[in-house]
Amino acid sequence: MISLAGRDILHAWGKFVFTGVGLGLLIGVTLIMAGVYRGMVDDAKVLLDNSGADLWVVQKDTLGPYAESSSVYDDLWRSIRGIPGVANAANVTYLTMQVRHGERDVRAMVTGIGADGPGTPGWPPYLVGGRQITRGHYEAVADMATGFKLGDRLKIRRNIYTVVGLTRRMVSSNGDPMVFIPLKDAQEAQFLKDNDAIWQQRRRTSENPVFNNPGTPGVLEAVIASQTSSPYVNAVLVQVARTHAPEDVAQAIRRWQRLTVYTRAQMEAILVGKLIATSAKQIGMFLVILAVVSAAIVAFIIYTLTIGKIREIAVLKLIGTRNRTIAAMILKQAIALGTIGFVVGKISATFGAPYFPKHVLLVPQDSVAGVAAVVAICILSSIVAIHAALKVDPAEAIGG
Amino acid sequence: MKRLPFQKRTLTLMAILVPLFALFIYVAFSSGPLAPVPVVLATVENMSLSPALFGIGTVEARYTYKIGPTFAGRLKQVAFDVGDRVRAGQVIGEMDPVDLDERIAAQDAAIKEVLAQLREVQARKDYAQSQAQRYHLLLKGRATSEETAAAKHQELQVAQAALAAAQEALSRARAEREGLAAQRRHLLLIAPVDGLIVARDVDPGTTVVAGQAVVELIDPDSLWIDVRFDQIRAQGLAAGLPAQIVLRSRAGVSSTGRVLRVEPLADAVTEEILAKVVFEHLPDPLPPIGELAEVTVELPAQPSGPVIPNAAIQRIDGRLGVWQVTDGGPAFKPIESVASDLDGRVLVRKGLEPGHRVVAYSQSAISGHSRIHVVERLPGVAP
């Protein structure tokens, strides 16, 4: 038996293929949109993965350090390190800021990491070039997305840093690339005021007779020195020994240190549930709209194609073709159109994704779901056309 | 003839659809989780490491002299300003003596008065002595009464005591004079050593309390750098090690120095070890006190052993190790490292042998099940 659908597609193949490509671009955008959402979730998870921590110890009653600001004293890690079950604890600071390279500013999350060595919580887990930080000051490891090259000199606040290593997919939950610098420098960048502010503060202090009493020399210098220290970090990252359950250790820290501690699952809930919830809803809305638009376009195309050959269908009916055959023809064409569309969409999405400013993650599950959705939409959209084709009066073949 | 157009159409359609589907299959397998991870390998080398320590510190003067008055008073004059060099013994400034000169004049007069009294008492004593002698002889000749002779002897003793008192009064007056003179001398602010004036905190006319510094003097030949090294890496830091010093204002220019001493007290709050580093040759011009300096201390070379780049080290399941690549793919190999240098090389004690190949860089995090694809350089990384 000859394939009516195939014959018809061959008859008007140009129109068919180009319609498929057009539909494909629309499906591509839909896939990218889903990829953007997946990318946001992945950014949040990758941030947690890359920190290498099992527990996050932050200021009491804050959602820190990613969702809310948090500051704890930088000697806190010692008391945490002494709690049973803690394998490693390291200070960390996070600050999203502009990093200056020559004439260019790059928005990045500057992360201060402790001075231990590779594998310490907070350190980038893998590099794509260069080396890890070895000096305690003025070195940086940057994410590729910053556009920095090895040997570049960056300006963060008042200090110059040399890029010694490059890493990849190290991003904040907002998708800003990370720049890792030694902790002490990062503390200075985050908590030490700029020179003008320090001057103002010194002047105010020196004009206060309590601090600058002529009869007690030396008090002023001591007060000024105490004002310019920065003994804070944003969080303490904790790695739990394999013999202990993270929740038990977290409970011990909460109880004895009276701090807020998040486990990996809780942190993920904060990042995915709270930080990107609104953006996720926004993208969900766009996905729904794009799906409806795609369905409408497919329905419209199929309907137009069917109406365009209504006379032929009438002839087919006149010569006694069964309704089922005609419906199958239209359905097959719709599915073929959808398949071409999906293939074009998947290709365009894959090639287009790297050019988007934010991370677009195309997961195979989304593609599978996409195929199913496209086929379902095509079947549903063809119903209108099938209905119109079946209603046609065979007499039209003669009358027209 | 009739079938040709169909065939042509079919061929054209196929020419479009077949590459399209081929591209689709390529895309499905070359991206996402099914794609192999590009990695760059490094070979474990057998070499000797020269570890080094990096720390920052500030230029400081080893000896600082704060020169001020020993008692409260008003500053009369300061002869030098910041930046001037002074020699040992030179007068830097002077306090206002107020009434000290007058008190010294009064004391001079008092000394003269006591001298006059001394002469008077001496004359009385001489007279009393001759009287006593005379009556002593008369008594021997029974020419006077014993009572009278005893009275003369007593007068002599009184006169002697008065003379001693007058002499002590003179000593006291002279000592007081010397005390005032010493006070007068202490009003002068004198340089204890050859040095450089680095601060002038008080100007003439100001009242200063005892112990307050008027000027600050340093010995410019005794500049050193107070360096702080992170405790976590400071293993092997010792006095005498060579060091390279880069001053913040002279980036790129490195001077040689050496570790003078490692402080017995470490900073418990900042978790740093403090050390003093001195210049081999003092830079000219002298760096300002308080300038930031970067110091790199060269530690003795380690015996040779397997060395890997630190980029290869990862922590998997709480253990430090590397991804060793064999014919079967990547396998995690726990290691123990001994030493590292500032160029990012790490000496491994256990776990690896020279010649092994390990993953230095990877495009994404890898696991034991990852398919890897060895490349020369990862995309996007400049040589």
XYZ file of C-alpha atoms in Angstrom, chain B residues 78-86 91-93 195-204 214-217:
26
model
C 63.316 71.655 68.894
C 66.357 71.983 66.694
C 65.632 69.261 64.145
C 62.807 68.185 61.941
C 61.641 64.867 60.528
C 64.197 63.416 58.141
C 67.210 65.103 59.750
C 70.115 62.987 60.846
C 71.646 63.599 64.258
C 71.167 68.471 71.432
C 67.844 67.864 69.703
C 65.703 70.189 71.772
C 70.173 58.328 63.965
C 67.398 59.666 61.848
C 64.490 61.702 63.167
C 61.305 59.938 62.016
C 58.654 61.755 63.993
C 58.317 65.113 65.680
C 55.196 64.845 67.746
C 55.347 68.092 69.744
C 56.203 71.636 68.782
C 57.698 74.401 70.969
C 58.866 64.821 71.650
C 60.810 63.308 68.774
C 61.321 59.747 67.617
C 64.700 58.627 66.457
